[in-house]
Amino acid sequence: MRPRAVVYCLCAGLALWLCFEYGSTVRWLITTEEAVDGDPCNLHVDSPPTHSLRGRVLGVDEGLQELAEQGFTVTDDDESVFNLHVVLLYDNVDLKSLCAAESAVMQMCAAAPDDNARRPARLWLWTLDVERFRREHRDVVEELERIAGDAARDVKIVLHKVDLVELFAETPLSTFAQVFAEADVEFPSQQRANAIRLAIIYKFGGMYMDADVLLLRDPSMLPNGMSKQDQNSYNNAVFKFNKGAPIVYMMMVDFVLHFDGLAWGANGPQLFTRIVTRMCSCRADDYPAMASRGRNVRALRGIAGHMPFGEAVGDTLAHGATLACSGGQGRLQMWPPLQIYPVPWDQTDVFCQSRDEAFERFPALAADNVQMVHYWNSALKKKECDQGLCQQGIARYSATFLGGLKAQLCPLVLKETMASKQC
């Protein structure tokens, strides 16, 4: 055979192999889309390098191609039980991280008695060692269980072991261990947590919430969706979807295909931003008006009652938006960012200031419709101010913005933290 013919045969074979191996990979996972001028929901996001496991991810060829072609619908929250999940991955769970759990119990138990709030609620605390967790934090866990048991609403606390093999089984994350082994990985706990939260919501449904979030309202009142942390990117600290949501499946596929073990946030906020940007575009009809019927615990302004959640049109940071996804066949709610992330991640020193100083710097904190406060613990620890003030005693600490929030939203955990000197 002539050399030129050999080259032609090799090229043809290579082309056939590429088509077979990669041809049906979903386009939106690997295609960069240009931003739409004046559209704050549609961003320009470059695709990261694709991991070597592309084509071997569960369902990427058949399931995702079908979803991409047919579109998807993020259905309303129609689950009979509201599930709220908090993941506590460290072997020795920090007592302070239970503030999120206490604030959740308080809000769910104190919810206004309407039909939606009356449905049963479950707080899932996911940890590596359930028995050790209960033993080390027995007083707090038992008191929270007592509060939940005394509530008119059916509220229960579920302690659940994190079993990665079981949790990732029959999902695209079943290859997670192989990805981890093949990649250079920094921040391993954070990388695992990013994967775990996706699998939990996909298999169990409900809302995921980071352990450095304090709730001011009943979280079951939020519709399915997520929020931006600023004008440019979404965040995965809090999100809510039904069990088996296709968008969460797509996020798990992207997690494996584009896994980056060296960059903080690459498999979290950046992943969420990639998926929503490629699948959805912002319609200028803003967030639909809805009543937030959860009870405000007066932590911010000393005001309780029924507050509007997104009543006006205008800036999507203040009012959120409805996103049209996958050819207009699906809808996704973007919660108003200023009600979810009222303090930017790089401004955490405000938590060490007084409440009045915090309100002056970030007026959104003084709004009556703030749903929660994410205090960005990883960034806050670098400031070293919170720990120092905490060590000065509960009176001094409670005078700070964050200390005052904790005194209102998680008084039990704050008291135990001070008593055990675990600042």
Short mmCIF file of N, CA, C and O in Angstrom, two decimals, residues 114-213:
data_model
loop_
_atom_site.label_atom_id
_atom_site.label_comp_id
_atom_site.label_asym_id
_atom_site.label_seq_id
_atom_site.Cartn_x
_atom_site.Cartn_y
_atom_site.Cartn_z
N ASP A 114 -49.54 28.38 57.69
CA ASP A 114 -50.27 28.25 56.44
C ASP A 114 -49.99 26.87 55.86
O ASP A 114 -49.18 26.10 56.38
N ASP A 115 -50.65 26.54 54.77
CA ASP A 115 -50.57 25.17 54.27
C ASP A 115 -49.16 24.74 53.93
O ASP A 115 -48.75 23.63 54.26
N ASN A 116 -48.40 25.61 53.25
CA ASN A 116 -47.06 25.21 52.82
C ASN A 116 -46.14 25.02 54.02
O ASN A 116 -45.35 24.09 54.08
N ALA A 117 -46.23 25.94 54.98
CA ALA A 117 -45.35 25.85 56.14
C ALA A 117 -45.72 24.69 57.05
O ALA A 117 -44.91 24.23 57.83
N ARG A 118 -46.97 24.23 56.95
CA ARG A 118 -47.40 23.14 57.82
C ARG A 118 -46.88 21.78 57.36
O ARG A 118 -46.92 20.82 58.13
N ARG A 119 -46.43 21.66 56.13
CA ARG A 119 -45.98 20.35 55.69
C ARG A 119 -44.77 19.92 56.52
O ARG A 119 -43.98 20.74 56.98
N PRO A 120 -44.58 18.65 56.72
CA PRO A 120 -43.46 18.18 57.54
C PRO A 120 -42.12 18.68 57.03
O PRO A 120 -41.92 18.88 55.82
N ALA A 121 -41.20 18.89 57.95
CA ALA A 121 -39.87 19.38 57.60
C ALA A 121 -38.83 18.49 58.25
O ALA A 121 -38.99 18.05 59.40
N ARG A 122 -37.76 18.23 57.53
CA ARG A 122 -36.67 17.40 58.04
C ARG A 122 -35.34 18.14 57.88
O ARG A 122 -35.02 18.59 56.77
N LEU A 123 -34.60 18.24 58.95
CA LEU A 123 -33.25 18.80 58.90
C LEU A 123 -32.27 17.64 58.90
O LEU A 123 -32.15 16.91 59.89
N TRP A 124 -31.58 17.45 57.79
CA TRP A 124 -30.61 16.37 57.64
C TRP A 124 -29.21 16.92 57.96
O TRP A 124 -28.75 17.86 57.31
N LEU A 125 -28.56 16.33 58.95
CA LEU A 125 -27.18 16.66 59.27
C LEU A 125 -26.30 15.50 58.83
O LEU A 125 -26.36 14.41 59.40
N TRP A 126 -25.53 15.73 57.78
CA TRP A 126 -24.69 14.70 57.19
C TRP A 126 -23.28 14.79 57.78
O TRP A 126 -22.65 15.85 57.71
N THR A 127 -22.79 13.68 58.33
CA THR A 127 -21.48 13.68 58.96
C THR A 127 -20.77 12.36 58.71
O THR A 127 -21.41 11.35 58.36
N LEU A 128 -19.47 12.36 58.88
CA LEU A 128 -18.68 11.15 58.62
C LEU A 128 -18.89 10.06 59.66
O LEU A 128 -18.79 8.88 59.37
N ASP A 129 -19.17 10.46 60.90
CA ASP A 129 -19.32 9.51 61.99
C ASP A 129 -20.49 9.96 62.87
O ASP A 129 -20.35 10.85 63.71
N VAL A 130 -21.65 9.37 62.67
CA VAL A 130 -22.85 9.79 63.37
C VAL A 130 -22.73 9.59 64.87
O VAL A 130 -23.11 10.47 65.66
N GLU A 131 -22.22 8.45 65.28
CA GLU A 131 -22.12 8.17 66.71
C GLU A 131 -21.18 9.15 67.41
O GLU A 131 -21.47 9.64 68.50
N ARG A 132 -20.06 9.43 66.79
CA ARG A 132 -19.13 10.39 67.38
C ARG A 132 -19.73 11.78 67.42
O ARG A 132 -19.59 12.50 68.42
N PHE A 133 -20.43 12.15 66.37
CA PHE A 133 -21.07 13.46 66.32
C PHE A 133 -22.09 13.61 67.44
O PHE A 133 -22.11 14.61 68.16
N ARG A 134 -22.93 12.61 67.62
CA ARG A 134 -23.94 12.67 68.68
C ARG A 134 -23.29 12.67 70.05
O ARG A 134 -23.74 13.38 70.96
N ARG A 135 -22.23 11.91 70.21
CA ARG A 135 -21.54 11.85 71.51
C ARG A 135 -20.89 13.18 71.86
O ARG A 135 -21.00 13.67 72.99
N GLU A 136 -20.22 13.81 70.91
CA GLU A 136 -19.49 15.05 71.18
C GLU A 136 -20.41 16.26 71.31
O GLU A 136 -20.04 17.24 71.96
N HIS A 137 -21.60 16.19 70.68
CA HIS A 137 -22.51 17.34 70.71
C HIS A 137 -23.88 16.92 71.24
O HIS A 137 -24.90 17.45 70.81
N ARG A 138 -23.87 16.02 72.20
CA ARG A 138 -25.12 15.45 72.71
C ARG A 138 -26.07 16.52 73.24
O ARG A 138 -27.27 16.52 72.93
N ASP A 139 -25.56 17.45 74.06
CA ASP A 139 -26.44 18.45 74.68
C ASP A 139 -27.14 19.30 73.63
O ASP A 139 -28.35 19.55 73.73
N VAL A 140 -26.39 19.75 72.62
CA VAL A 140 -26.98 20.59 71.58
C VAL A 140 -27.98 19.79 70.75
O VAL A 140 -29.11 20.26 70.49
N VAL A 141 -27.61 18.58 70.34
CA VAL A 141 -28.49 17.77 69.50
C VAL A 141 -29.79 17.45 70.24
O VAL A 141 -30.90 17.57 69.69
N GLU A 142 -29.68 17.05 71.50
CA GLU A 142 -30.88 16.69 72.26
C GLU A 142 -31.79 17.89 72.49
O GLU A 142 -33.02 17.77 72.47
N GLU A 143 -31.21 19.08 72.71
CA GLU A 143 -32.04 20.26 72.90
C GLU A 143 -32.74 20.66 71.61
O GLU A 143 -33.91 21.04 71.61
N LEU A 144 -32.03 20.55 70.49
CA LEU A 144 -32.67 20.86 69.20
C LEU A 144 -33.77 19.84 68.90
O LEU A 144 -34.83 20.20 68.36
N GLU A 145 -33.55 18.59 69.24
CA GLU A 145 -34.59 17.58 69.05
C GLU A 145 -35.80 17.86 69.94
O GLU A 145 -36.95 17.64 69.54
N ARG A 146 -35.55 18.37 71.15
CA ARG A 146 -36.66 18.72 72.05
C ARG A 146 -37.48 19.88 71.48
O ARG A 146 -38.71 19.84 71.48
N ILE A 147 -36.77 20.91 70.98
CA ILE A 147 -37.46 22.06 70.38
C ILE A 147 -38.31 21.61 69.20
O ILE A 147 -39.47 22.03 69.04
N ALA A 148 -37.72 20.76 68.36
CA ALA A 148 -38.46 20.26 67.20
C ALA A 148 -39.66 19.43 67.63
O ALA A 148 -40.75 19.53 67.05
N GLY A 149 -39.49 18.62 68.67
CA GLY A 149 -40.58 17.77 69.14
C GLY A 149 -41.73 18.55 69.74
O GLY A 149 -42.88 18.11 69.70
N ASP A 150 -41.43 19.72 70.30
CA ASP A 150 -42.48 20.54 70.93
C ASP A 150 -43.21 21.44 69.93
O ASP A 150 -44.20 22.08 70.29
N ALA A 151 -42.72 21.52 68.71
CA ALA A 151 -43.31 22.43 67.72
C ALA A 151 -44.65 21.89 67.22
O ALA A 151 -44.88 20.67 67.18
N ALA A 152 -45.55 22.82 66.85
CA ALA A 152 -46.82 22.41 66.28
C ALA A 152 -46.62 21.74 64.93
O ALA A 152 -47.38 20.84 64.54
N ARG A 153 -45.61 22.17 64.22
CA ARG A 153 -45.29 21.60 62.92
C ARG A 153 -44.50 20.30 63.11
O ARG A 153 -43.76 20.14 64.09
N ASP A 154 -44.64 19.39 62.18
CA ASP A 154 -43.88 18.13 62.22
C ASP A 154 -42.46 18.40 61.74
O ASP A 154 -42.19 18.43 60.53
N VAL A 155 -41.54 18.62 62.68
CA VAL A 155 -40.14 18.90 62.37
C VAL A 155 -39.28 17.84 63.05
O VAL A 155 -39.44 17.58 64.25
N LYS A 156 -38.39 17.23 62.30
CA LYS A 156 -37.50 16.22 62.86
C LYS A 156 -36.07 16.45 62.37
O LYS A 156 -35.85 17.02 61.29
N ILE A 157 -35.11 16.02 63.18
CA ILE A 157 -33.70 16.10 62.84
C ILE A 157 -33.21 14.70 62.49
O ILE A 157 -33.43 13.75 63.26
N VAL A 158 -32.57 14.57 61.36
CA VAL A 158 -32.06 13.28 60.89
C VAL A 158 -30.54 13.34 60.82
O VAL A 158 -29.98 14.18 60.10
N LEU A 159 -29.86 12.49 61.58
CA LEU A 159 -28.41 12.38 61.48
C LEU A 159 -28.09 11.26 60.50
O LEU A 159 -28.55 10.13 60.67
N HIS A 160 -27.29 11.57 59.48
CA HIS A 160 -27.04 10.59 58.42
C HIS A 160 -25.55 10.53 58.12
O HIS A 160 -24.88 11.55 57.99
N LYS A 161 -25.05 9.32 57.99
CA LYS A 161 -23.63 9.10 57.68
C LYS A 161 -23.36 9.37 56.21
O LYS A 161 -24.14 8.99 55.34
N VAL A 162 -22.25 10.03 55.94
CA VAL A 162 -21.80 10.25 54.56
C VAL A 162 -21.04 9.02 54.10
O VAL A 162 -19.93 8.75 54.54
N ASP A 163 -21.65 8.25 53.22
CA ASP A 163 -21.03 7.08 52.60
C ASP A 163 -20.88 7.39 51.12
O ASP A 163 -21.85 7.35 50.35
N LEU A 164 -19.65 7.73 50.70
CA LEU A 164 -19.45 8.21 49.34
C LEU A 164 -19.82 7.17 48.29
O LEU A 164 -20.40 7.50 47.25
N VAL A 165 -19.49 5.92 48.54
CA VAL A 165 -19.79 4.86 47.56
C VAL A 165 -21.30 4.76 47.37
O VAL A 165 -21.82 4.72 46.24
N GLU A 166 -22.03 4.72 48.47
CA GLU A 166 -23.49 4.60 48.39
C GLU A 166 -24.11 5.86 47.81
O GLU A 166 -25.03 5.80 46.98
N LEU A 167 -23.62 7.02 48.23
CA LEU A 167 -24.20 8.28 47.81
C LEU A 167 -24.00 8.53 46.32
O LEU A 167 -24.89 9.03 45.62
N PHE A 168 -22.82 8.18 45.81
CA PHE A 168 -22.49 8.46 44.40
C PHE A 168 -22.94 7.36 43.46
O PHE A 168 -22.88 7.53 42.24
N ALA A 169 -23.37 6.23 43.99
CA ALA A 169 -23.78 5.11 43.14
C ALA A 169 -24.93 5.51 42.21
O ALA A 169 -25.84 6.24 42.59
N GLU A 170 -24.86 5.04 40.97
CA GLU A 170 -25.88 5.29 39.95
C GLU A 170 -26.07 6.78 39.66
O GLU A 170 -27.16 7.24 39.33
N THR A 171 -24.99 7.52 39.78
CA THR A 171 -24.96 8.93 39.36
C THR A 171 -23.68 9.14 38.56
O THR A 171 -22.77 8.31 38.60
N PRO A 172 -23.56 10.26 37.84
CA PRO A 172 -22.31 10.55 37.13
C PRO A 172 -21.11 10.64 38.08
O PRO A 172 -19.97 10.49 37.64
N LEU A 173 -21.37 10.85 39.37
CA LEU A 173 -20.28 10.96 40.34
C LEU A 173 -19.73 9.60 40.77
O LEU A 173 -18.84 9.54 41.62
N SER A 174 -20.26 8.53 40.20
CA SER A 174 -19.72 7.21 40.52
C SER A 174 -18.26 7.09 40.12
O SER A 174 -17.53 6.24 40.63
N THR A 175 -17.82 7.96 39.20
CA THR A 175 -16.42 7.97 38.78
C THR A 175 -15.59 8.98 39.57
O THR A 175 -14.43 9.22 39.26
N PHE A 176 -16.20 9.57 40.62
CA PHE A 176 -15.53 10.63 41.37
C PHE A 176 -14.21 10.17 41.96
O PHE A 176 -13.21 10.89 41.91
N ALA A 177 -14.16 8.96 42.52
CA ALA A 177 -12.93 8.46 43.13
C ALA A 177 -11.80 8.38 42.10
O ALA A 177 -10.65 8.71 42.39
N GLN A 178 -12.14 7.97 40.88
CA GLN A 178 -11.13 7.88 39.83
C GLN A 178 -10.64 9.27 39.41
O GLN A 178 -9.46 9.50 39.18
N VAL A 179 -11.59 10.22 39.32
CA VAL A 179 -11.21 11.59 38.99
C VAL A 179 -10.28 12.14 40.07
O VAL A 179 -9.26 12.76 39.76
N PHE A 180 -10.63 11.91 41.30
CA PHE A 180 -9.82 12.39 42.42
C PHE A 180 -8.41 11.80 42.36
O PHE A 180 -7.42 12.47 42.62
N ALA A 181 -8.33 10.52 42.01
CA ALA A 181 -7.03 9.84 41.97
C ALA A 181 -6.17 10.34 40.82
O ALA A 181 -4.94 10.40 40.94
N GLU A 182 -6.80 10.72 39.71
CA GLU A 182 -6.05 11.14 38.53
C GLU A 182 -5.63 12.60 38.57
O GLU A 182 -4.72 13.01 37.85
N ALA A 183 -6.29 13.41 39.40
CA ALA A 183 -6.06 14.85 39.39
C ALA A 183 -5.23 15.30 40.58
O ALA A 183 -5.20 14.65 41.62
N ASP A 184 -4.53 16.43 40.41
CA ASP A 184 -3.91 17.11 41.54
C ASP A 184 -5.02 17.82 42.30
O ASP A 184 -5.82 18.56 41.71
N VAL A 185 -5.05 17.61 43.62
CA VAL A 185 -6.17 18.14 44.40
C VAL A 185 -5.68 18.93 45.59
O VAL A 185 -4.87 18.45 46.39
N GLU A 186 -6.13 20.17 45.67
CA GLU A 186 -6.00 20.96 46.88
C GLU A 186 -7.39 21.14 47.47
O GLU A 186 -8.39 20.90 46.82
N PHE A 187 -7.46 21.55 48.73
CA PHE A 187 -8.74 21.74 49.41
C PHE A 187 -9.62 20.49 49.27
O PHE A 187 -10.75 20.57 48.81
N PRO A 188 -9.12 19.31 49.64
CA PRO A 188 -9.88 18.07 49.39
C PRO A 188 -11.25 18.05 50.06
O PRO A 188 -12.21 17.54 49.47
N SER A 189 -11.36 18.58 51.27
CA SER A 189 -12.67 18.58 51.94
C SER A 189 -13.67 19.41 51.17
O SER A 189 -14.84 19.02 51.01
N GLN A 190 -13.24 20.56 50.69
CA GLN A 190 -14.14 21.42 49.92
C GLN A 190 -14.55 20.76 48.62
O GLN A 190 -15.71 20.83 48.21
N GLN A 191 -13.59 20.10 47.96
CA GLN A 191 -13.90 19.44 46.68
C GLN A 191 -14.90 18.31 46.89
O GLN A 191 -15.83 18.14 46.09
N ARG A 192 -14.70 17.53 47.96
CA ARG A 192 -15.67 16.46 48.26
C ARG A 192 -17.05 17.04 48.58
O ARG A 192 -18.07 16.52 48.15
N ALA A 193 -17.05 18.12 49.36
CA ALA A 193 -18.33 18.72 49.76
C ALA A 193 -19.10 19.23 48.54
O ALA A 193 -20.33 19.13 48.49
N ASN A 194 -18.39 19.76 47.55
CA ASN A 194 -19.06 20.23 46.34
C ASN A 194 -19.75 19.09 45.60
O ASN A 194 -20.84 19.27 45.04
N ALA A 195 -19.12 17.92 45.59
CA ALA A 195 -19.73 16.77 44.94
C ALA A 195 -20.87 16.20 45.78
O ALA A 195 -21.94 15.85 45.26
N ILE A 196 -20.65 16.12 47.09
CA ILE A 196 -21.63 15.50 47.98
C ILE A 196 -22.97 16.24 47.93
O ILE A 196 -24.04 15.62 47.89
N ARG A 197 -22.93 17.57 47.94
CA ARG A 197 -24.19 18.32 47.96
C ARG A 197 -25.02 18.06 46.70
O ARG A 197 -26.25 18.04 46.76
N LEU A 198 -24.35 17.89 45.56
CA LEU A 198 -25.09 17.61 44.33
C LEU A 198 -25.78 16.25 44.41
O LEU A 198 -26.95 16.10 44.05
N ALA A 199 -25.04 15.24 44.89
CA ALA A 199 -25.60 13.89 44.98
C ALA A 199 -26.75 13.85 45.98
O ALA A 199 -27.77 13.18 45.75
N ILE A 200 -26.63 14.56 47.08
CA ILE A 200 -27.69 14.58 48.10
C ILE A 200 -28.97 15.16 47.53
O ILE A 200 -30.06 14.58 47.67
N ILE A 201 -28.88 16.31 46.88
CA ILE A 201 -30.09 16.94 46.36
C ILE A 201 -30.67 16.11 45.23
O ILE A 201 -31.90 15.99 45.10
N TYR A 202 -29.83 15.50 44.41
CA TYR A 202 -30.33 14.69 43.31
C TYR A 202 -31.08 13.46 43.84
O TYR A 202 -32.13 13.08 43.30
N LYS A 203 -30.58 12.85 44.91
CA LYS A 203 -31.18 11.62 45.40
C LYS A 203 -32.30 11.84 46.42
O LYS A 203 -33.22 11.03 46.52
N PHE A 204 -32.21 12.94 47.18
CA PHE A 204 -33.18 13.15 48.25
C PHE A 204 -34.09 14.36 48.01
O PHE A 204 -35.19 14.41 48.55
N GLY A 205 -33.63 15.31 47.22
CA GLY A 205 -34.41 16.52 46.99
C GLY A 205 -34.42 17.44 48.18
O GLY A 205 -34.06 17.07 49.29
N GLY A 206 -34.80 18.69 47.93
CA GLY A 206 -34.88 19.68 48.99
C GLY A 206 -33.86 20.77 48.83
O GLY A 206 -33.41 21.08 47.71
N MET A 207 -33.47 21.37 49.94
CA MET A 207 -32.53 22.48 49.93
C MET A 207 -31.21 22.08 50.57
O MET A 207 -31.20 21.43 51.62
N TYR A 208 -30.11 22.46 49.92
CA TYR A 208 -28.79 22.34 50.53
C TYR A 208 -28.40 23.70 51.08
O TYR A 208 -28.67 24.74 50.47
N MET A 209 -27.71 23.69 52.25
CA MET A 209 -27.26 24.94 52.86
C MET A 209 -25.90 24.73 53.51
O MET A 209 -25.69 23.75 54.24
N ASP A 210 -24.97 25.63 53.25
CA ASP A 210 -23.67 25.58 53.90
C ASP A 210 -23.81 25.79 55.41
O ASP A 210 -24.77 26.39 55.89
N ALA A 211 -22.80 25.32 56.15
CA ALA A 211 -22.82 25.43 57.61
C ALA A 211 -22.48 26.82 58.10
O ALA A 211 -22.52 27.07 59.31
N ASP A 212 -22.12 27.75 57.22
CA ASP A 212 -21.87 29.13 57.63
C ASP A 212 -22.97 30.06 57.13
O ASP A 212 -22.72 31.21 56.79
N VAL A 213 -24.18 29.53 57.09
CA VAL A 213 -25.37 30.31 56.72
C VAL A 213 -26.31 30.36 57.92
O VAL A 213 -26.55 29.34 58.57
#
